[in-house]
mmCIF file of C-alpha atoms in Angstrom:
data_model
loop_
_atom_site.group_PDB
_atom_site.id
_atom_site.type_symbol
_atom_site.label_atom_id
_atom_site.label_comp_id
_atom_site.label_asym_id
_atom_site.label_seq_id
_atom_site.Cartn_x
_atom_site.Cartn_y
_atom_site.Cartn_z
ATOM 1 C CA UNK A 116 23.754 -10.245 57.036
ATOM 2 C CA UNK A 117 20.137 -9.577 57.134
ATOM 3 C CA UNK A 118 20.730 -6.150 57.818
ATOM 4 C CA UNK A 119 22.901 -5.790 54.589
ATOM 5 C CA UNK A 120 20.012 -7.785 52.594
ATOM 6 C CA UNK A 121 17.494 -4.784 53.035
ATOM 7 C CA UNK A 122 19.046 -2.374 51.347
ATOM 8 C CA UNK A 123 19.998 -4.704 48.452
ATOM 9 C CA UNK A 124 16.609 -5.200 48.121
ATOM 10 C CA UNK A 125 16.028 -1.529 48.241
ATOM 11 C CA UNK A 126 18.363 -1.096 45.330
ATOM 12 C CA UNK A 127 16.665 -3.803 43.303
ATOM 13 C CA UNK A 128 13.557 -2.460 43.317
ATOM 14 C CA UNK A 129 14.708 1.422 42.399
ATOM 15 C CA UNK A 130 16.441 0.124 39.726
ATOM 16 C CA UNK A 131 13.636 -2.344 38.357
ATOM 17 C CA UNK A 132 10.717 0.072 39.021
ATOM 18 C CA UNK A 133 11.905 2.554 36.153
ATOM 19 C CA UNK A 134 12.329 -0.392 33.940
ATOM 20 C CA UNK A 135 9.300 -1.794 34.379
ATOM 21 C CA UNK A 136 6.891 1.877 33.977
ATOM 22 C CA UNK A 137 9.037 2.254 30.805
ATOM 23 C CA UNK A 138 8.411 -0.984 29.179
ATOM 24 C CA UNK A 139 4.698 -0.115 30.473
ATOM 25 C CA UNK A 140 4.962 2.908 28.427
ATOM 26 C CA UNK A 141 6.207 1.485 25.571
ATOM 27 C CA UNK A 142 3.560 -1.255 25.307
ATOM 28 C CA UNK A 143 0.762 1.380 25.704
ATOM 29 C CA UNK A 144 2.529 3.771 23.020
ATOM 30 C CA UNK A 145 2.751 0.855 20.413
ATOM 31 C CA UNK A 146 -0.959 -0.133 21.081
ATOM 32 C CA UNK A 147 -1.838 3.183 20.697
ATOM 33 C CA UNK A 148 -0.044 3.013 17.022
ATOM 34 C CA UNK A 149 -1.569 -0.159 16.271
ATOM 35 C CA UNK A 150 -5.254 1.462 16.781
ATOM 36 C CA UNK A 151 -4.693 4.600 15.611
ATOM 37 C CA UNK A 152 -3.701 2.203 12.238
ATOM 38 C CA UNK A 153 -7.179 0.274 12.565
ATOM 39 C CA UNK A 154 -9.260 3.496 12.619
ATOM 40 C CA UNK A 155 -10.903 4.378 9.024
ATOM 41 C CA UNK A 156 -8.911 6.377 6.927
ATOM 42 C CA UNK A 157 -11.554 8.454 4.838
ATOM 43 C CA UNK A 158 -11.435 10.447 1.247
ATOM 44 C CA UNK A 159 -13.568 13.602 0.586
ATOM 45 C CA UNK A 160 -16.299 13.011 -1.720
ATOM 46 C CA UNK A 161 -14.972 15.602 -4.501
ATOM 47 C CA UNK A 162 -11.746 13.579 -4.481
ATOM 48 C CA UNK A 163 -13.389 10.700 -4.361
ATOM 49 C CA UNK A 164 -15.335 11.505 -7.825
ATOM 50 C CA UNK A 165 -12.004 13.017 -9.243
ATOM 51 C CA UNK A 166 -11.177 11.042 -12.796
ATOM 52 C CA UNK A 167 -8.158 8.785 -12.959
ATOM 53 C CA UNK A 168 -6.151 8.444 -16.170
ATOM 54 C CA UNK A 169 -4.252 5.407 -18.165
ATOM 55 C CA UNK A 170 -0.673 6.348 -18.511
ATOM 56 C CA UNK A 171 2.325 4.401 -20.353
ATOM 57 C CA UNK A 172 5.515 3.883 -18.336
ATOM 58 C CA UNK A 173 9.078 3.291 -19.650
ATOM 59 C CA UNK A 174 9.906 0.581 -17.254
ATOM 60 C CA UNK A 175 14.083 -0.238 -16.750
ATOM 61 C CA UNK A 176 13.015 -3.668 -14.883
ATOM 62 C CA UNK A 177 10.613 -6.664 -14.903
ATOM 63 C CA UNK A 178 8.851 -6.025 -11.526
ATOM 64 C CA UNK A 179 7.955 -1.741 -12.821
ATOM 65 C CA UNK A 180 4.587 -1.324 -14.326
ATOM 66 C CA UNK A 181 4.345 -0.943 -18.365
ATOM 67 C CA UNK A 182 0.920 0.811 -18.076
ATOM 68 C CA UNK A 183 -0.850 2.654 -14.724
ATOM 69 C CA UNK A 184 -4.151 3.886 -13.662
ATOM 70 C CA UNK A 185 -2.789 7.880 -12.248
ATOM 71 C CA UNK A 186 -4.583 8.678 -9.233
ATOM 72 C CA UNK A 187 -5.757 12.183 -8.637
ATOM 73 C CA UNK A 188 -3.092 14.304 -7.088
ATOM 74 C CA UNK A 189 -5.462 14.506 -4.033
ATOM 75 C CA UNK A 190 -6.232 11.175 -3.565
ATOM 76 C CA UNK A 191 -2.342 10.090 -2.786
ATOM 77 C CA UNK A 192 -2.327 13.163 -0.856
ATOM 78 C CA UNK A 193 -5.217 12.580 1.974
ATOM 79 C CA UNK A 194 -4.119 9.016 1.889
ATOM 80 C CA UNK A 195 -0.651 10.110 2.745
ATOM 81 C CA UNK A 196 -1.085 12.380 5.213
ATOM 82 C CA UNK A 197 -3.394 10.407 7.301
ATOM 83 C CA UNK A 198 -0.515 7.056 7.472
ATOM 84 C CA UNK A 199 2.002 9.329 8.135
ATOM 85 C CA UNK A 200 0.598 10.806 11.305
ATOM 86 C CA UNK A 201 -0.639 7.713 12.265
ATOM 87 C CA UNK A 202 2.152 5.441 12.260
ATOM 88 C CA UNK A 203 4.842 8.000 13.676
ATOM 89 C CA UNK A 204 7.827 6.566 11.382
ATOM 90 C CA UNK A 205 9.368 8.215 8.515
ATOM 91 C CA UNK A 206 8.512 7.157 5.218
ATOM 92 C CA UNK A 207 7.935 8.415 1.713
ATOM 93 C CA UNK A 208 5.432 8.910 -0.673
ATOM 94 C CA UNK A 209 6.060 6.495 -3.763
ATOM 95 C CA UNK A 210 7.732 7.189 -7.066
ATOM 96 C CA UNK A 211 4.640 6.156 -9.024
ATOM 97 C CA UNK A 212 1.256 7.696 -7.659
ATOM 98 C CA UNK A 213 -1.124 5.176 -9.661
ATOM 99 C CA UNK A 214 -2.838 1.541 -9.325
ATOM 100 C CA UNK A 215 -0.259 -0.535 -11.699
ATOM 101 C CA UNK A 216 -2.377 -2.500 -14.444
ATOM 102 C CA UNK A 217 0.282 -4.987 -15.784
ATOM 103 C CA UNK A 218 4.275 -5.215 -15.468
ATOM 104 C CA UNK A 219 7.116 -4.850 -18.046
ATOM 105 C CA UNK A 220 7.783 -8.870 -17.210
ATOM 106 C CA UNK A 221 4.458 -9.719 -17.422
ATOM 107 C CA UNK A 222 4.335 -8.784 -20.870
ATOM 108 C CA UNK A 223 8.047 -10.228 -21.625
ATOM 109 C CA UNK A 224 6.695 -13.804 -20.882
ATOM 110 C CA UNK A 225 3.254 -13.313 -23.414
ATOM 111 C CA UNK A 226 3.033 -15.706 -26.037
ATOM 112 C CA UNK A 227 2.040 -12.470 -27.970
ATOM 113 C CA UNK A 228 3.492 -9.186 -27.608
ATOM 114 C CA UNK A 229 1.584 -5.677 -27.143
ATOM 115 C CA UNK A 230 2.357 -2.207 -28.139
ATOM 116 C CA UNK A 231 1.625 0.222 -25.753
ATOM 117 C CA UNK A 232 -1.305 1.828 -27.637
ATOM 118 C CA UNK A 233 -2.972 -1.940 -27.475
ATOM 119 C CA UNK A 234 -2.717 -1.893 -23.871
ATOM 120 C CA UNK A 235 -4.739 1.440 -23.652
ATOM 121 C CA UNK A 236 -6.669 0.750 -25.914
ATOM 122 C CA UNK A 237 -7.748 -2.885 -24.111
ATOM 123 C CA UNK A 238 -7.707 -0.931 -20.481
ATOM 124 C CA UNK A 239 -9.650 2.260 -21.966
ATOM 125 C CA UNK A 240 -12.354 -0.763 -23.701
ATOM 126 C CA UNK A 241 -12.810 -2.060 -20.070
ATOM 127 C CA UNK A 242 -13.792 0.947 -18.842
ATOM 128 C CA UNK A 243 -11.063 2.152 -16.417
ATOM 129 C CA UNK A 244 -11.192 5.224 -16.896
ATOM 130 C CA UNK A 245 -14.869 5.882 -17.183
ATOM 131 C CA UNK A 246 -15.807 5.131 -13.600
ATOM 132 C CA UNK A 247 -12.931 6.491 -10.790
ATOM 133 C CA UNK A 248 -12.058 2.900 -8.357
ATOM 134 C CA UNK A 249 -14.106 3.172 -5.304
ATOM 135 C CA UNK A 250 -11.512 2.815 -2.069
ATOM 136 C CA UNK A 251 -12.388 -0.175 0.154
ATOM 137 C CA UNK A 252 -9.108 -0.292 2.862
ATOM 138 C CA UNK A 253 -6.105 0.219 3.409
ATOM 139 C CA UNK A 254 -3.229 -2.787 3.387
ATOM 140 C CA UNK A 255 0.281 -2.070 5.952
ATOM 141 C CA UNK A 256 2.609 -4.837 4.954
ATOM 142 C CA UNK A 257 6.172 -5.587 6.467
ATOM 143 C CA UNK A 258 8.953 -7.606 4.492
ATOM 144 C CA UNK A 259 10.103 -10.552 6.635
ATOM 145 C CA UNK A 260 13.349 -10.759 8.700
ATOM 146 C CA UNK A 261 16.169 -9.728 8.092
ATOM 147 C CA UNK A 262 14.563 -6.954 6.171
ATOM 148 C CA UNK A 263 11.521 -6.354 8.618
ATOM 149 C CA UNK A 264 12.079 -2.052 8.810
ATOM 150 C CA UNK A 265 10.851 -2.264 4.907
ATOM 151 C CA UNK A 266 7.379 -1.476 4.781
ATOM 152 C CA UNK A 267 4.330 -0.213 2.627
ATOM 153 C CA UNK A 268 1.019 0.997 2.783
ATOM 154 C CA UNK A 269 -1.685 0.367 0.110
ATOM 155 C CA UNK A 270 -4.595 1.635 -0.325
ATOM 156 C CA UNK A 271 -7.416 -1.045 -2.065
ATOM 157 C CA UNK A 272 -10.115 -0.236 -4.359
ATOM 158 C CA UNK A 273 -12.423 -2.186 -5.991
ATOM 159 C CA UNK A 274 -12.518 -1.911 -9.738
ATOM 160 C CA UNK A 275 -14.374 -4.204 -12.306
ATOM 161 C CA UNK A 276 -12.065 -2.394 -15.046
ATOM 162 C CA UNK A 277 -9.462 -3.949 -14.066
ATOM 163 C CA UNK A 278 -10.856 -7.346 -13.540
ATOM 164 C CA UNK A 279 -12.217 -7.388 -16.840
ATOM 165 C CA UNK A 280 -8.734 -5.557 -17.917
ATOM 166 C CA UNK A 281 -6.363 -8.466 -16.767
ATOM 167 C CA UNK A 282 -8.556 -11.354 -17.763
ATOM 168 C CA UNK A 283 -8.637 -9.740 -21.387
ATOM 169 C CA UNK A 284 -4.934 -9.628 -21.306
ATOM 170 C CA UNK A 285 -4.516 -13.288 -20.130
ATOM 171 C CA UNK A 286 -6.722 -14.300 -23.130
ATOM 172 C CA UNK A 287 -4.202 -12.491 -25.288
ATOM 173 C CA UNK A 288 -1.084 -13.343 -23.465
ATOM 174 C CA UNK A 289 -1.577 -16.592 -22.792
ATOM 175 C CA UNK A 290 -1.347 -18.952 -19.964
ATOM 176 C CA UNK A 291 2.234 -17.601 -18.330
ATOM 177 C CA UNK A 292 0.026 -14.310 -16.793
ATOM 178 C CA UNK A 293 -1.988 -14.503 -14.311
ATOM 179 C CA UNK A 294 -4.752 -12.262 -14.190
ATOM 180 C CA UNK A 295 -4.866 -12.266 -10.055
ATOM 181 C CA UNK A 296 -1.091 -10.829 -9.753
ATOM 182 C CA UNK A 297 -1.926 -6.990 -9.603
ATOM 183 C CA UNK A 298 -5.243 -6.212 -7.326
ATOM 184 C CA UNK A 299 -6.329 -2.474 -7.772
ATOM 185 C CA UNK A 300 -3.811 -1.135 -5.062
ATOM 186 C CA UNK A 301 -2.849 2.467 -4.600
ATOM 187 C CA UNK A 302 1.071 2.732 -3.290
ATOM 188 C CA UNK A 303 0.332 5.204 -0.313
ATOM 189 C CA UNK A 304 3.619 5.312 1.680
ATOM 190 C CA UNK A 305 7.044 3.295 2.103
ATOM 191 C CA UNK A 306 9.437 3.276 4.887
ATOM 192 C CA UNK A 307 12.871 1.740 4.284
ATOM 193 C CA UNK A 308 12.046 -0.013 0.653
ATOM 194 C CA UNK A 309 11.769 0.487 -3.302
ATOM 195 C CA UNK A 310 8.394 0.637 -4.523
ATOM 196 C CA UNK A 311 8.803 -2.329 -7.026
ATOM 197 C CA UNK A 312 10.365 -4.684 -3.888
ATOM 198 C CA UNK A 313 6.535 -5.651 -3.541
ATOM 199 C CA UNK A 314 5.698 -5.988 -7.100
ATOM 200 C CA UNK A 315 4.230 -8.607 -8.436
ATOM 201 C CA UNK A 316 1.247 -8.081 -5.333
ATOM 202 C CA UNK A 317 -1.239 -10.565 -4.361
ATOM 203 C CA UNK A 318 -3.586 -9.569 -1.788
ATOM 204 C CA UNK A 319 -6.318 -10.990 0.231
ATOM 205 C CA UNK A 320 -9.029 -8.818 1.244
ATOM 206 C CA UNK A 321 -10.043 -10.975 4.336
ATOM 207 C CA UNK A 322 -6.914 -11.383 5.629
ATOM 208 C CA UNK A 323 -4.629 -8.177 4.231
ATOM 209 C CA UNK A 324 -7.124 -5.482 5.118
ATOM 210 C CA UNK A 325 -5.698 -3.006 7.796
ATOM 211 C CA UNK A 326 -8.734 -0.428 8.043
ATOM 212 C CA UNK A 327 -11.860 0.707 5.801
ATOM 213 C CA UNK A 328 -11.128 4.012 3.796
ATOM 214 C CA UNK A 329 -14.731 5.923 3.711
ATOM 215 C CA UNK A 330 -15.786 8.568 1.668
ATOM 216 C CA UNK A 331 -16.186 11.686 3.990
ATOM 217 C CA UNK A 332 -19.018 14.698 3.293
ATOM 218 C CA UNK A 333 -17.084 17.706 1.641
ATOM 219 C CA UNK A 334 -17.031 20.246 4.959
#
């Protein structure tokens, strides 16, 4: 019996060996993911200085924005490229390549309601499109189970505009909107989920903040 124990043995350990360096493998490629994530992500300082513009929407739902800060073309673009070699999945660019400033709902539940050219009039007064946002990090945020393959990446900014922007509006729209619902956050990428699934967004620097985005010396 012993004799037919040793090469039981034998066969347990060729079959658990393989296992084992693969699951070693996969731990170290996934770890590798997760810090190539953490790394800075960085803009060029020409984009960086590029002007943003206001543009109007014509939102079809409550949760789509009604007015939006348009990045550069560039911006989205070196922002993109960098999370999509990083995080090896497949995702998409978003539908709407701009830093929302207030939702189609938001404005449905004001005590008073705003035409279009008041809105850009009220975001233009608070300067947002004097001064371009200056990038601060980038968010990665996963929808909980069973939806957990639906993900985004934001990039954050910080903007005074849009501080001022919001509270303005709450003053006007009374005390249904809140001012803190929409942070100035560049959509970057999605994998697996509709850009307004994360709409309203609240964010928390401290705790939401993935990696720093620098501004890199033009080469």
């Amino acid at each position: 019996m012993a004799g037919g124990t040793a090469p039981s043995r034998a066969r347990l350990v060729k079959l658990v060996v393989p296992v084992l360096v693969i699951a070693a493998a996969g731990v170290a490629f996934w770890r590798s993911v997760r810090s190539a994530r953490a790394a800075p992500y960085s803009l060029t300082a020409s984009t960086a200085r590029r002007p943003w513009r206001l543009v109007v929407q014509s939102p079809t739902g409550p949760n789509e924005p009604a007015l939006l800060l348009e990045a550069p073309a560039e911006v989205s673009r070196e922002l993109f490229d960098q999370v999509f070699k990083r995080s090896m999945e497949s995702m998409r660019a978003p539908e709407l390549t701009g830093i929302p400033l207030v939702l189609a709902g938001e404005l449905g539940r004001g005590a008073q309601r705003l035409p279009a050219d008041a809105l850009v009039e009220m975001a233009r007064a608070a300067g947002l499109e004097a001064t371009p946002p200056t990038p601060r990090c980038m968010v990665h945020r996963r929808a909980p189970e069973p939806d957990a393959r639906q993900q985004v990446y934001l990039a954050l900014f910080d903007s005074p505009g849009l501080a001022t922007f919001r509270a303005n509006l709450a003053v006007r729209l009374g005390p249904s909107f809140d001012a803190a619902a929409l942070p100035p956050a560049l959509f970057v990428g999605l994998v697996e989920s509709p850009q307004q699934r994360w709409l309203p967004l609240y964010l928390d620097a401290d705790k939401d903040c993935l990696a720093p985005i620098t501004v890199a010396t033009d080469s």
